[in-house]
mmCIF file of C-alpha atoms in Angstrom:
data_model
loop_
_atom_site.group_PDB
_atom_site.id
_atom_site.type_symbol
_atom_site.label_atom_id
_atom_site.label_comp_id
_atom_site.label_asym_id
_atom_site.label_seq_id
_atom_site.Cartn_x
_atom_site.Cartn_y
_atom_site.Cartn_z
ATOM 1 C CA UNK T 1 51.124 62.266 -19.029
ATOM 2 C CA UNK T 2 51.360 59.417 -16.238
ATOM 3 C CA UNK T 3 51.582 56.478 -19.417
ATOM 4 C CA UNK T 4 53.785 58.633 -20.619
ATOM 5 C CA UNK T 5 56.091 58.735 -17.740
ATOM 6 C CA UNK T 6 55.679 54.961 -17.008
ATOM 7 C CA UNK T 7 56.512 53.882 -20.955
ATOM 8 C CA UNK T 8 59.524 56.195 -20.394
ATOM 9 C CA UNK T 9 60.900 54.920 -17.233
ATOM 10 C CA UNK T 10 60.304 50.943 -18.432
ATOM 11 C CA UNK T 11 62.162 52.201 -22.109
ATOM 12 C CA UNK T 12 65.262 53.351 -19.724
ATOM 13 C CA UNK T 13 65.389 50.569 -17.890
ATOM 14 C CA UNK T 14 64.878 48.591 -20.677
ATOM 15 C CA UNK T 15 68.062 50.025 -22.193
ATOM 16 C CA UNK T 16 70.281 50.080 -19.090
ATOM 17 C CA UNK T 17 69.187 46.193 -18.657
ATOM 18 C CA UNK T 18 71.306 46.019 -22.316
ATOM 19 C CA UNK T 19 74.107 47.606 -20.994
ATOM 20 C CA UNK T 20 74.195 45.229 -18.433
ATOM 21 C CA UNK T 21 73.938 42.168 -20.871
ATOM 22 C CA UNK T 22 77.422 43.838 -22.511
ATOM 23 C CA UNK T 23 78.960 43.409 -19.416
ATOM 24 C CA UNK T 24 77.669 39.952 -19.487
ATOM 25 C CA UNK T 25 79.199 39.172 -22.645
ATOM 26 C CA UNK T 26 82.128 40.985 -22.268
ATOM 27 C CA UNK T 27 83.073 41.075 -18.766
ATOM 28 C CA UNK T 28 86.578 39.860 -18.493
ATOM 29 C CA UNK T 29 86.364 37.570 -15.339
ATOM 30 C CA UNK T 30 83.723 35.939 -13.918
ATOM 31 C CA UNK T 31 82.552 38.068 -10.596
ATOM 32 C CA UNK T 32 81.931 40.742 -13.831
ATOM 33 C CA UNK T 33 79.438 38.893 -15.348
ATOM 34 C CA UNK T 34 77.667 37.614 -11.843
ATOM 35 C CA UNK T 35 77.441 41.058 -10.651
ATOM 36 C CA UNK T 36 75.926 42.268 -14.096
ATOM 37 C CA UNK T 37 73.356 38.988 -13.832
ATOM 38 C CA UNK T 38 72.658 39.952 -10.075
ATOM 39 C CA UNK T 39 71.889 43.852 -11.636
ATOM 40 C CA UNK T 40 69.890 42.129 -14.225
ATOM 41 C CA UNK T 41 67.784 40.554 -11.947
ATOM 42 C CA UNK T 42 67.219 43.494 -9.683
ATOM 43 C CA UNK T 43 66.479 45.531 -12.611
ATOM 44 C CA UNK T 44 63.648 42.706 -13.588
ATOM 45 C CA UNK T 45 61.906 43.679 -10.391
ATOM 46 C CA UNK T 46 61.548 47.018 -11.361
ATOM 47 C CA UNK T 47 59.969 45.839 -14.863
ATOM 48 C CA UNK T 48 57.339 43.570 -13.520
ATOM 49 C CA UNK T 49 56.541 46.530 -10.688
ATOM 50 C CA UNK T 50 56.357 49.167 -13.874
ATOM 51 C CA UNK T 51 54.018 46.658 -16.272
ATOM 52 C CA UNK T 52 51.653 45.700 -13.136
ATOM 53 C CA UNK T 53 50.989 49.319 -12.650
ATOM 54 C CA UNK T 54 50.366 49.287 -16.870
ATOM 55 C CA UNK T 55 48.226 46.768 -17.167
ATOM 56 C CA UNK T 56 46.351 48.314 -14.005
ATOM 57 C CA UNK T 57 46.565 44.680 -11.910
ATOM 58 C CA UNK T 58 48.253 43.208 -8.527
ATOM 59 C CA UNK T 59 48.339 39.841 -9.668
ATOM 60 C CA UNK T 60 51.741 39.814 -10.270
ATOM 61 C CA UNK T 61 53.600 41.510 -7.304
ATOM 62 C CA UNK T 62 53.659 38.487 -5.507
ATOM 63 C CA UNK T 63 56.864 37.536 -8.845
ATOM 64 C CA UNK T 64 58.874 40.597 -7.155
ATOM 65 C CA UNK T 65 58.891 39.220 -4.024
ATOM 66 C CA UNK T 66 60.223 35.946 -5.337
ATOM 67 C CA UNK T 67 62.533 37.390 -7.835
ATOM 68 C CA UNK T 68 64.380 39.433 -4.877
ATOM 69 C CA UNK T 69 64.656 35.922 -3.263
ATOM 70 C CA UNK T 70 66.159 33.948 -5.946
ATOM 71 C CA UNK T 71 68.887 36.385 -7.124
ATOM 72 C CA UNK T 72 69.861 37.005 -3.862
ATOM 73 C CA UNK T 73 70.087 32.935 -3.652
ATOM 74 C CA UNK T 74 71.868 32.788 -7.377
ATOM 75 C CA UNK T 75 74.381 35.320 -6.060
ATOM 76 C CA UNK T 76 75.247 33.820 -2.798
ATOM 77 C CA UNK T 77 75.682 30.788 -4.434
ATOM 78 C CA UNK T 78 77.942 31.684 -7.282
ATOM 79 C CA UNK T 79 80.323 33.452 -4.726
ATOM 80 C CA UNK T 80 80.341 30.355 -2.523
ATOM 81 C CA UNK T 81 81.460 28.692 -5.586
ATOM 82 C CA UNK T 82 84.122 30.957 -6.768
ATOM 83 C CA UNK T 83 85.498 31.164 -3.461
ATOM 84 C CA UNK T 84 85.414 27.699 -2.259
ATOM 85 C CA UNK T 85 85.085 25.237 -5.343
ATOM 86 C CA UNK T 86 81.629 23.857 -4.232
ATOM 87 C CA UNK T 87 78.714 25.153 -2.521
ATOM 88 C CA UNK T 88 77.446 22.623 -0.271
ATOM 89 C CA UNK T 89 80.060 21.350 1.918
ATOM 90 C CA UNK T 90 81.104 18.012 2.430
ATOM 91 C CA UNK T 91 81.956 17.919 6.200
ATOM 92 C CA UNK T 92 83.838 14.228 6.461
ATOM 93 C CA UNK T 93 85.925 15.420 2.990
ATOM 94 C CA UNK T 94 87.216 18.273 4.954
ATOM 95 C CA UNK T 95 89.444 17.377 7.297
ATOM 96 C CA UNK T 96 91.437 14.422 5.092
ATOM 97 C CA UNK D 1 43.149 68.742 -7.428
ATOM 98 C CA UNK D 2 42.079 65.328 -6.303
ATOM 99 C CA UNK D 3 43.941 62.869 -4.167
ATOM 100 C CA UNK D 4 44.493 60.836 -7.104
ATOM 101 C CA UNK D 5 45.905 62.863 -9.042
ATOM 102 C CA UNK D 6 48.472 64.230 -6.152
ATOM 103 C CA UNK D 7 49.192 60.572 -6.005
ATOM 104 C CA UNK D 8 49.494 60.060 -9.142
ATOM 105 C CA UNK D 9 52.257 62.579 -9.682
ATOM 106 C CA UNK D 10 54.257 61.527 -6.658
ATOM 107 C CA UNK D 11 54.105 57.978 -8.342
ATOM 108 C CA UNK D 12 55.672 59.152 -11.148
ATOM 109 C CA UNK D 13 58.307 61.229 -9.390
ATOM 110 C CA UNK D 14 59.581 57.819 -7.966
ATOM 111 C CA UNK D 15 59.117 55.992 -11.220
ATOM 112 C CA UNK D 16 61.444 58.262 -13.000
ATOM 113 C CA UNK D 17 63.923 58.330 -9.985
ATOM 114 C CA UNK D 18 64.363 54.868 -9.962
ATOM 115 C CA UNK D 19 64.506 54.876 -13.791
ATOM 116 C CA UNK D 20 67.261 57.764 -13.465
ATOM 117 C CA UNK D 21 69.000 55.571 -10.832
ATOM 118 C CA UNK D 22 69.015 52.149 -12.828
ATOM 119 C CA UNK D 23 70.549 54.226 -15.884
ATOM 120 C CA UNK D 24 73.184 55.843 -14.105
ATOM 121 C CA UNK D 25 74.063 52.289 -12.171
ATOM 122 C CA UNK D 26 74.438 50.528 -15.957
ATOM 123 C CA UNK D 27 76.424 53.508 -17.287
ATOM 124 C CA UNK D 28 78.921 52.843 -14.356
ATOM 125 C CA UNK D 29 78.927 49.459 -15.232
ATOM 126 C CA UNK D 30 79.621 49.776 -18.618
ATOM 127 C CA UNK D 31 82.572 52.548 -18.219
ATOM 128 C CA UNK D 32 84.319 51.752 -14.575
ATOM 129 C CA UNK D 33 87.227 50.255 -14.745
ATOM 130 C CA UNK D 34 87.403 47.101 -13.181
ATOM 131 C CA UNK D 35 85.355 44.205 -10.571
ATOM 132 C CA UNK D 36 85.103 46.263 -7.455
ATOM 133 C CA UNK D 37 84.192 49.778 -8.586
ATOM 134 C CA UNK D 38 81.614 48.157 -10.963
ATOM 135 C CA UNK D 39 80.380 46.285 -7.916
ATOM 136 C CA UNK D 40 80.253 49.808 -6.561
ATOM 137 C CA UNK D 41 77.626 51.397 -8.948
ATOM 138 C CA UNK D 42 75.677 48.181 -9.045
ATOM 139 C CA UNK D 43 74.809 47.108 -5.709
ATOM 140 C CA UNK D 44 74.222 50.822 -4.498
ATOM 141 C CA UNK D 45 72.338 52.472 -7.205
ATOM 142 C CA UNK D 46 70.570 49.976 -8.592
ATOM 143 C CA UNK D 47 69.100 48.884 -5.205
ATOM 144 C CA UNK D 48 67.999 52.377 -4.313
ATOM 145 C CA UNK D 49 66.299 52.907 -7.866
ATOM 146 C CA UNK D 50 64.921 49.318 -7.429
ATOM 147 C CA UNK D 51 63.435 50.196 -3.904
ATOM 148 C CA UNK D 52 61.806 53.684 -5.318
ATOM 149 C CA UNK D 53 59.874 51.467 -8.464
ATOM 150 C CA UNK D 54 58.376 49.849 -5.740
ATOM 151 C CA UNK D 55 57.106 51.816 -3.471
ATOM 152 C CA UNK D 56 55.708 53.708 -6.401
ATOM 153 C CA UNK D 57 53.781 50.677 -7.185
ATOM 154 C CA UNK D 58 52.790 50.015 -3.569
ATOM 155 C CA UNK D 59 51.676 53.602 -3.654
ATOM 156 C CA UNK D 60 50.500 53.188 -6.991
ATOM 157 C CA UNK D 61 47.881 50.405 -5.926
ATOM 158 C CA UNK D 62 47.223 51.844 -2.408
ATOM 159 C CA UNK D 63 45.929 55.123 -3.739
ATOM 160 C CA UNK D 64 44.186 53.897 -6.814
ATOM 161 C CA UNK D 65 42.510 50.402 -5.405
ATOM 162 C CA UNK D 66 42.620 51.040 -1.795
ATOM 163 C CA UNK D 67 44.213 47.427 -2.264
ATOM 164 C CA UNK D 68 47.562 47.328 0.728
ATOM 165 C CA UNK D 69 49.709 44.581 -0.554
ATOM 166 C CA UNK D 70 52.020 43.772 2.056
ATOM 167 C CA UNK D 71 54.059 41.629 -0.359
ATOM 168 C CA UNK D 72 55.634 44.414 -1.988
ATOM 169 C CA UNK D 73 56.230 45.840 1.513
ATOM 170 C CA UNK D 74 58.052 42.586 1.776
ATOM 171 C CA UNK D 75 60.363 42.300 -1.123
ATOM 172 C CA UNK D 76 61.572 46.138 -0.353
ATOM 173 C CA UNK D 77 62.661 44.828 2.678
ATOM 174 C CA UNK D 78 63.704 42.061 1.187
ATOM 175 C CA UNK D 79 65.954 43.587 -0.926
ATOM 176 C CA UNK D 80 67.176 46.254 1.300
ATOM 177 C CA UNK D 81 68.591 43.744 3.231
ATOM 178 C CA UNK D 82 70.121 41.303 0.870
ATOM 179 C CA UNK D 83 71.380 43.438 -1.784
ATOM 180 C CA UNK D 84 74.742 44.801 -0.335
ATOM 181 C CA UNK D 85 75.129 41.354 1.532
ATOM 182 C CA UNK D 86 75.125 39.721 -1.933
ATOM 183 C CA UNK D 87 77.113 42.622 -3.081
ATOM 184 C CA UNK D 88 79.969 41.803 0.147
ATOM 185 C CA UNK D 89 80.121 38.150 -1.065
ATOM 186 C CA UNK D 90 80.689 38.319 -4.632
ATOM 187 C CA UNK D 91 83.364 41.158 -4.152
ATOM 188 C CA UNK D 92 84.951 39.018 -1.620
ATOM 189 C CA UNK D 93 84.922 36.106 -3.813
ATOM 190 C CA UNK D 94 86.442 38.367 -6.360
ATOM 191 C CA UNK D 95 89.323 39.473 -4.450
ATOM 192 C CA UNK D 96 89.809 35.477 -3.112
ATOM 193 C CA UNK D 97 89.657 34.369 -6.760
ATOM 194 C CA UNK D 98 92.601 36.341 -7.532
ATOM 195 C CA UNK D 99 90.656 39.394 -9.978
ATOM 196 C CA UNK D 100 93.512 42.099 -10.296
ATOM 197 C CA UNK D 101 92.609 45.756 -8.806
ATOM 198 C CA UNK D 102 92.784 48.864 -11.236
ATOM 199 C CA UNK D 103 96.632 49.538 -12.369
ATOM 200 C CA UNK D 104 95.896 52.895 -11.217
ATOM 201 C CA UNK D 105 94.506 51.969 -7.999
ATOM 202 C CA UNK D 106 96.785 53.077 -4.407
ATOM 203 C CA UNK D 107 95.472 51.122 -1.728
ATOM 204 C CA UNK D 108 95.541 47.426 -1.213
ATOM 205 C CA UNK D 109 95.376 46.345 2.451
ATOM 206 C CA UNK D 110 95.088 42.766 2.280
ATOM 207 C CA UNK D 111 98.112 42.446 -0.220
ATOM 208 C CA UNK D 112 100.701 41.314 2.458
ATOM 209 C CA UNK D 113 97.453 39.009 4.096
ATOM 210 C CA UNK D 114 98.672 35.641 3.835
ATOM 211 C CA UNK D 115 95.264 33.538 2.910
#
């Protein structure tokens, strides 16, 4: 009954995690598709939590912890480029 | 009945929570109608579904190995924290960038703003 639960829950996720790569295809502008890669991402953490608990090991919860870190990085970035054109400023080509 | 198997079952109430939650957050991705609302159902409900997978697995390993991995205590934190402010920035950016609101939409407060 618990494997069965756990294959369930990763086959929904699974599925919603292709939903969200149709938004990333389709998504008309381009915040669409970075909030559907940021959802991707966050749903990846919740795959490699479900298939360390299958395969019965902690060797790899130390990937969800860094996974959490770089979307959030990926994210920040891309709106820093969106909004401003570049995402490490320049100071000295500011103020010409 | 055995603490493992009490733990056991509360594991798996939380798995299928956060399974429930990441479903409903793609289904409002895939039928909301435009940047912001979508924004909306992902940032919120995946995040909570997210957070219940693991603390299932934290619970998960803590019942079953007696093994406490404080990284996983981490990256809940972790992403407790930073999902809604990554959620803020790319909306912002959104509404800078010049992505339209919903036609059907009433309220737009920052329409007269002058950038």
């Amino acid at each position: 009954m618990f494997n069965f639960v756990i294959t369930f829950a990763l086959v929904l996720i699974s599925l919603s995690m292709l939903a969200l790569i149709y938004r990333v295809i389709k998504g008309p502008s381009i915040p669409d598709r970075v909030i559907a890669l940021d959802a991707l991402g966050v749903n990846l953490i919740a795959v490699i939590a479900l298939i360390s608990i299958v395969l019965d090991t902690y060797a790899f919860l130390e990937v969800i912890l860094l996974l959490g870190i770089l979307a959030f990085i990926g994210t920040v970035s891309m709106a820093k480029f969106l909004e401003k054109g570049e995402i490490i400023e320049d100071d000295r080509n500011r103020n010409q | 009945m055995t603490e493992i198997e009490i733990s056991k079952i509360i594991v798996g109430l939380l798995v299928l929570l956060g399974a429930f939650l990441s479903a409903v957050s793609a289904f409002g991705i895939i039928r909301l109608p435009d940047v912001y609302t979508r924004n909306h159902a992902a940032s919120k409900s995946a995040t909570l579904g997210v957070i219940s997978v693991m603390l299932a697995a934290f619970i998960y390993f803590y019942a079953e190995h007696g093994h406490f991995n404080s990284r996983v205590i981490l990256g809940i934190l972790f992403v407790f924290f930073t999902a809604p402010v990554s959620g803020h920035l790319i909306s912002r950016a959104a509404y800078n960038s010049g992505v339209k609101l919903w036609d059907k939409s009433v309220r737009d407060d920052l329409k007269n703003k002058k950038k």
